[in-house]
Short mmCIF file of C-alpha atoms in Angstrom, two decimals:
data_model
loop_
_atom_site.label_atom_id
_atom_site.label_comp_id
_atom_site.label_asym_id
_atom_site.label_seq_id
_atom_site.Cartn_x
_atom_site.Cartn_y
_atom_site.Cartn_z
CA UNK A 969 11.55 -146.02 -12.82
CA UNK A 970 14.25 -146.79 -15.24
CA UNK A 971 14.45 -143.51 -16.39
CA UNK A 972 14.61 -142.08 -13.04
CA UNK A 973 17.74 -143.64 -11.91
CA UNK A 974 19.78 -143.71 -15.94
CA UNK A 975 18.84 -139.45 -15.84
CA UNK A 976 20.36 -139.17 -12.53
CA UNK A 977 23.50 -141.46 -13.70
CA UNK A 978 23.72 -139.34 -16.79
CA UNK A 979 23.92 -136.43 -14.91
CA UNK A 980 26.47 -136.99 -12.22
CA UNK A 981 28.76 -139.01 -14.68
CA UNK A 982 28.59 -135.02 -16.64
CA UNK A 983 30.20 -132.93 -14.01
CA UNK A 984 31.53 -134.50 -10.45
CA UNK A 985 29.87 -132.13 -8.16
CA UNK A 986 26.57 -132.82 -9.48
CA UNK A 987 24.70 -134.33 -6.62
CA UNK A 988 21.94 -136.39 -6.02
CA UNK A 989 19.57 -136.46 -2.58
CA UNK A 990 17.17 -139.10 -2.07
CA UNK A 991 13.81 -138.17 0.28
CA UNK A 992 11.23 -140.44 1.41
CA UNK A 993 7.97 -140.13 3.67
CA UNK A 994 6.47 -141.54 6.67
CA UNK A 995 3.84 -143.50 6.07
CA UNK A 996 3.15 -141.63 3.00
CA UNK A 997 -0.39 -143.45 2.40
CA UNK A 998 -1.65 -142.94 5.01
CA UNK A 999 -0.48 -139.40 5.41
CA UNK A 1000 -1.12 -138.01 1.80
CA UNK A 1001 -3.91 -135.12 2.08
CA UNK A 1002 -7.13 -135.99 0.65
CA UNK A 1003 -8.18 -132.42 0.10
CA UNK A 1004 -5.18 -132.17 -2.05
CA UNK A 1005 -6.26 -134.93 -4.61
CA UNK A 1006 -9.37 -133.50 -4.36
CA UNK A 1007 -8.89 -130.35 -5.22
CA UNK A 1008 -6.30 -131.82 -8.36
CA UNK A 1009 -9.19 -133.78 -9.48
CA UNK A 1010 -11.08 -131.02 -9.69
CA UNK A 1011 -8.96 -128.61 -11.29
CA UNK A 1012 -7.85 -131.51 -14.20
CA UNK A 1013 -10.30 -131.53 -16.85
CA UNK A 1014 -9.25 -135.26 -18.14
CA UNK A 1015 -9.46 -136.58 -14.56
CA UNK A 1016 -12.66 -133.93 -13.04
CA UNK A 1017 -15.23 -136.95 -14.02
CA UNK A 1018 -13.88 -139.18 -11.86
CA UNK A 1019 -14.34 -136.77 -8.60
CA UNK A 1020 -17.61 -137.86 -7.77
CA UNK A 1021 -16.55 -141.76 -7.14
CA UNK A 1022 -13.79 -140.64 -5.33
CA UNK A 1023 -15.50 -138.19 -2.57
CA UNK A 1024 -17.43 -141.35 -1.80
CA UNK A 1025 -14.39 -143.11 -0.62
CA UNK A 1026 -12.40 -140.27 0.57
CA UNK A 1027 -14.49 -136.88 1.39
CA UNK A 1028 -15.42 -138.45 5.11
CA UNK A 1029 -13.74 -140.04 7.44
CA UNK A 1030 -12.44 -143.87 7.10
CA UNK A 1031 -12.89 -146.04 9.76
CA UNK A 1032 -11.11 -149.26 10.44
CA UNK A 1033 -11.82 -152.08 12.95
CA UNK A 1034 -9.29 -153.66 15.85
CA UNK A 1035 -10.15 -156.74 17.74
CA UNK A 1036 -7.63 -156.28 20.93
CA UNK A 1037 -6.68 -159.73 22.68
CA UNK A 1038 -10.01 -159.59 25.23
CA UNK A 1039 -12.03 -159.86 21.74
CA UNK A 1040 -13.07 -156.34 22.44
CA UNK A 1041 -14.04 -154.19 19.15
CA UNK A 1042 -12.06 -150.82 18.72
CA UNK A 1043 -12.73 -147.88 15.94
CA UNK A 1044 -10.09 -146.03 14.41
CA UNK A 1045 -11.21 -143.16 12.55
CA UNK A 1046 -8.57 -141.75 9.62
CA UNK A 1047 -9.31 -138.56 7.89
CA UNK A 1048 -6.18 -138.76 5.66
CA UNK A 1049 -4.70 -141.04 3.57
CA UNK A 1050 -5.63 -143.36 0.59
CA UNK A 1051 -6.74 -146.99 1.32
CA UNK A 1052 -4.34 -149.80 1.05
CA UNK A 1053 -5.56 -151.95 -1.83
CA UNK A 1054 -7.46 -149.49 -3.60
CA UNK A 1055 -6.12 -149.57 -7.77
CA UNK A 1056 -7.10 -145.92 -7.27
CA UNK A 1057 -4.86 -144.99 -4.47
CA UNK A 1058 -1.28 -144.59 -6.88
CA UNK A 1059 -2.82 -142.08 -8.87
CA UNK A 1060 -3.99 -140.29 -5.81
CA UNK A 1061 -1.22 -139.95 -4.20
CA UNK A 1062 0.73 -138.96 -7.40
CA UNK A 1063 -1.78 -136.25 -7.63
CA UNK A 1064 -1.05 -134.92 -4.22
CA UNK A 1065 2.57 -135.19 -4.80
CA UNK A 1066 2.94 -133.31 -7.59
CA UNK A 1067 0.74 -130.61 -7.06
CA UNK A 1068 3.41 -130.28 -3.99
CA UNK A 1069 6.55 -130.91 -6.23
CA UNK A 1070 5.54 -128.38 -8.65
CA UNK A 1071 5.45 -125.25 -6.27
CA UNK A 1072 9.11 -126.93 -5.26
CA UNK A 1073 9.97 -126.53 -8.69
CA UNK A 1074 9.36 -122.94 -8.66
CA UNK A 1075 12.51 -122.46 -6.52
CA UNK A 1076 14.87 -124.22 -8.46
CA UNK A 1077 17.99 -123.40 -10.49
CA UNK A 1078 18.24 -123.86 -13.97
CA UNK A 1079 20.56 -127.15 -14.10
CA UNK A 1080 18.52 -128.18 -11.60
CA UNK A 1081 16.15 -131.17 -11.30
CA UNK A 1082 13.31 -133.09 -9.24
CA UNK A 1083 12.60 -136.66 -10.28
CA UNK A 1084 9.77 -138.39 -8.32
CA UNK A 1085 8.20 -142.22 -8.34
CA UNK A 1086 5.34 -142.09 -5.45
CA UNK A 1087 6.74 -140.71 -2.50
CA UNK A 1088 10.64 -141.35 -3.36
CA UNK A 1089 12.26 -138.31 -4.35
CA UNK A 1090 15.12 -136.95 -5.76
CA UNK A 1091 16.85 -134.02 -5.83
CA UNK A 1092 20.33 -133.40 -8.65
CA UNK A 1093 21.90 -129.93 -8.10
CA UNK A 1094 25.80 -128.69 -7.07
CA UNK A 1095 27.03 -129.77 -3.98
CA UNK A 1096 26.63 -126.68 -1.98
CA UNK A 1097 22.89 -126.28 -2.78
CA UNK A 1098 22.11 -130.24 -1.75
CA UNK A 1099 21.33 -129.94 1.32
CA UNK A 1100 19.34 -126.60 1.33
CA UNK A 1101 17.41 -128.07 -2.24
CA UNK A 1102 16.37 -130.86 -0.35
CA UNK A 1103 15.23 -128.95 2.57
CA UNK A 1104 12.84 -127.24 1.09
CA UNK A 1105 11.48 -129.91 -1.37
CA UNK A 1106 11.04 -132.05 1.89
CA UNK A 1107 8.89 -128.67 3.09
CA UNK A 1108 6.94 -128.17 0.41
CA UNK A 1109 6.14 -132.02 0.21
CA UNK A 1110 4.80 -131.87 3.95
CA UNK A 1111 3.22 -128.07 3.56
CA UNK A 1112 1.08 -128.92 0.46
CA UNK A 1113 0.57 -132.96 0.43
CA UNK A 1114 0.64 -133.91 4.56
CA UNK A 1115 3.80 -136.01 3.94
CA UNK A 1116 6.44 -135.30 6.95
CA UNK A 1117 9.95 -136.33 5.39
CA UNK A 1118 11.51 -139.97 7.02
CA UNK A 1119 14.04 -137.99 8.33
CA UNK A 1120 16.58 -141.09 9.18
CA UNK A 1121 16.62 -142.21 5.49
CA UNK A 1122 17.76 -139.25 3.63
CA UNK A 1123 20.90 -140.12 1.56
CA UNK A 1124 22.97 -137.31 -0.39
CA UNK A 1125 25.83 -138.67 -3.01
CA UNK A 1126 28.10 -137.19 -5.75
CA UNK A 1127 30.55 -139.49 -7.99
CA UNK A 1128 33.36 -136.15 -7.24
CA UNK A 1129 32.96 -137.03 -3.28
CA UNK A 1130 35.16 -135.14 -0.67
CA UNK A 1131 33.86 -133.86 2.31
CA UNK A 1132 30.16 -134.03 3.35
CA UNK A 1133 27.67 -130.81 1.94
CA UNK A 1134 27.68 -127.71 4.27
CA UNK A 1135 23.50 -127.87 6.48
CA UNK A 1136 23.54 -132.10 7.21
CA UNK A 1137 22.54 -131.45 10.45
CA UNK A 1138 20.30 -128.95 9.76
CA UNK A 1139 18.23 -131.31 7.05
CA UNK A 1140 17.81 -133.59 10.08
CA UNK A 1141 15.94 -130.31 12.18
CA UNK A 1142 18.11 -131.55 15.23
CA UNK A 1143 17.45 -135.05 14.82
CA UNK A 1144 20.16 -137.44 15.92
CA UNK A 1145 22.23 -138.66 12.98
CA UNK A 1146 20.90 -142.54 11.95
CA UNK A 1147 23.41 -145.21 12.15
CA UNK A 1148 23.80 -145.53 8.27
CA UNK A 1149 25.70 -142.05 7.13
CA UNK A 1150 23.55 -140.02 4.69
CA UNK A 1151 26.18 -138.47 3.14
CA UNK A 1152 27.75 -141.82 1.04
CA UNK A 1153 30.14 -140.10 -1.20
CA UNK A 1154 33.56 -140.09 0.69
CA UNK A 1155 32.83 -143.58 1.65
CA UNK A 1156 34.60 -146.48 0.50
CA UNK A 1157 34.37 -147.86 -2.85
CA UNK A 1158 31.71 -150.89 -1.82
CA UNK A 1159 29.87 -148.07 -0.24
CA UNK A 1160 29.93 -145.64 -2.23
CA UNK A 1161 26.86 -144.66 -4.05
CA UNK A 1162 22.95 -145.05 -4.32
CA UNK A 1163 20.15 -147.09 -4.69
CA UNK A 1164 17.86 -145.43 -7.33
CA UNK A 1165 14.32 -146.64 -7.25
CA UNK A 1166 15.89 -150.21 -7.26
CA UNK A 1167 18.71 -149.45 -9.58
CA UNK A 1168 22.62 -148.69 -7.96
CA UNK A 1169 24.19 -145.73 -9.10
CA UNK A 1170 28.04 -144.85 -7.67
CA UNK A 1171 31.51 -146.46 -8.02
CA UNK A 1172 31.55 -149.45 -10.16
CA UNK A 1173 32.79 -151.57 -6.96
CA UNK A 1174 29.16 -149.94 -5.63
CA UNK A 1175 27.30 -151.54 -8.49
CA UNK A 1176 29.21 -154.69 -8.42
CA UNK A 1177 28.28 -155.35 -4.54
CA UNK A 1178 24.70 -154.72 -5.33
CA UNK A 1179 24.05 -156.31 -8.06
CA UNK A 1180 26.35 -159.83 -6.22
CA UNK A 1181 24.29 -159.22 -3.34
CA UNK A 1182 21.00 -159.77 -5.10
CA UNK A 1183 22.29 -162.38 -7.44
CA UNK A 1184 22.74 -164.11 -4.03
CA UNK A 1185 19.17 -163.42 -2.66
CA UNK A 1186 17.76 -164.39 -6.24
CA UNK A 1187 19.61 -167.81 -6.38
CA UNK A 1188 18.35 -169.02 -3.46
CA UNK A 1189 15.23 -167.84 -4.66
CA UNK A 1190 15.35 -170.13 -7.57
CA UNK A 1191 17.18 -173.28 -5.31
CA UNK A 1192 14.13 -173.15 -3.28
#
């Protein structure tokens, strides 16, 4: 995770239009295609053994339990998705992710990169390819691993800032814009920058709000 978020500062500190966009999934558990992990398993030599535990879990359909208010019973059959709780489900889902991330891969430039922790992405490339980059990552990500992009939570930032990358709207696919802006780099300085799998990258006055702000939460963490 560390080394996620320190390669991405490297590289925007390098050259100011270098810029980073951050994609996430809904419900990405319980989304993630199990004939994707499946078919990884099978085609990784280290990992094939463990295929035939796994199709016990995950080659039928789950079925989970609701008790409504009237204390009647209700099934609810899934046919995708890992289980919640399983030790087994991270490396699933990692499996299905990258098999996705690699054909995204194929389509990149050379200077550019993909940088993935479970189903938070991120994109680095120039400016004017951020927003058609992330696009299509998002696409493959859904195509090949059943994981439809959060489409309110993608964030694009670049330490040069200006104006907002060219094809915003069209990342969204006619979406309304969400409250919080996506595109944080002409923001001001508090503002401006990212939250890296838990790390802040952007303006120093960026960092220094972050890291006050969970000082704060921590403190009263410990006062308790």
């Amino acid at each position: 995770m560390d080394c996620v978020a320190l390669m991405t500062k490297l590289l925007t500190d390098m050259g100011d239009d270098t810029t980073v966009a951050s994609l996430d999934g809904i419900g990405a558990y319980d989304h993630v295609s199990r004939a994707c992990f499946l078919e990884e398993l099978r085609e990784n030599p280290e990992l094939a053994p463990l295929l035939p535990f796994v199709r016990l879990w995950y080659s039928r359909p789950s079925t989970y339990t609701w008790r409504d208010e009237h204390n009647t019973v209700h099934n609810i059959p899934q046919a995708e998705g890992v289980e919640q709780g399983d030790p087994l489900s991270p490396l699933l889902f990692s499996l299905a992710v990258h098999a996705s991330l690699r054909h995204a891969n194929e389509s990149l430039r050379e200077g550019e990169y993909l940088f993935a922790f479970l189903d938070d992405v991120y994109t680095v490339t120039p400016k004017n390819r951020a927003t058609e980059v992330a696009r299509m990552v998002a696409s493959r990500i859904h195509e090949h691993a059943g994981v439809e992009p959060k489409l309110g939570k993608f964030q694009i930032w670049s330490k040069g800032g200006g104006p907002e990358p060219e094809g915003i709207d069209e990342l969204l696919e006619g979406a309304p814009r969400p409250a919080d802006p996506i595109w944080t780099g002409d923001l001001e300085a508090e503002r401006n920058g990212m939250v890296i799998l838990g790390t802040p990258v952007g303006s120093p006055e960026f960092v220094q709000r972050f890291l006050g702000n969970r000082l704060d939460v921590q403190t009263r963490f410990w006062d308790r």
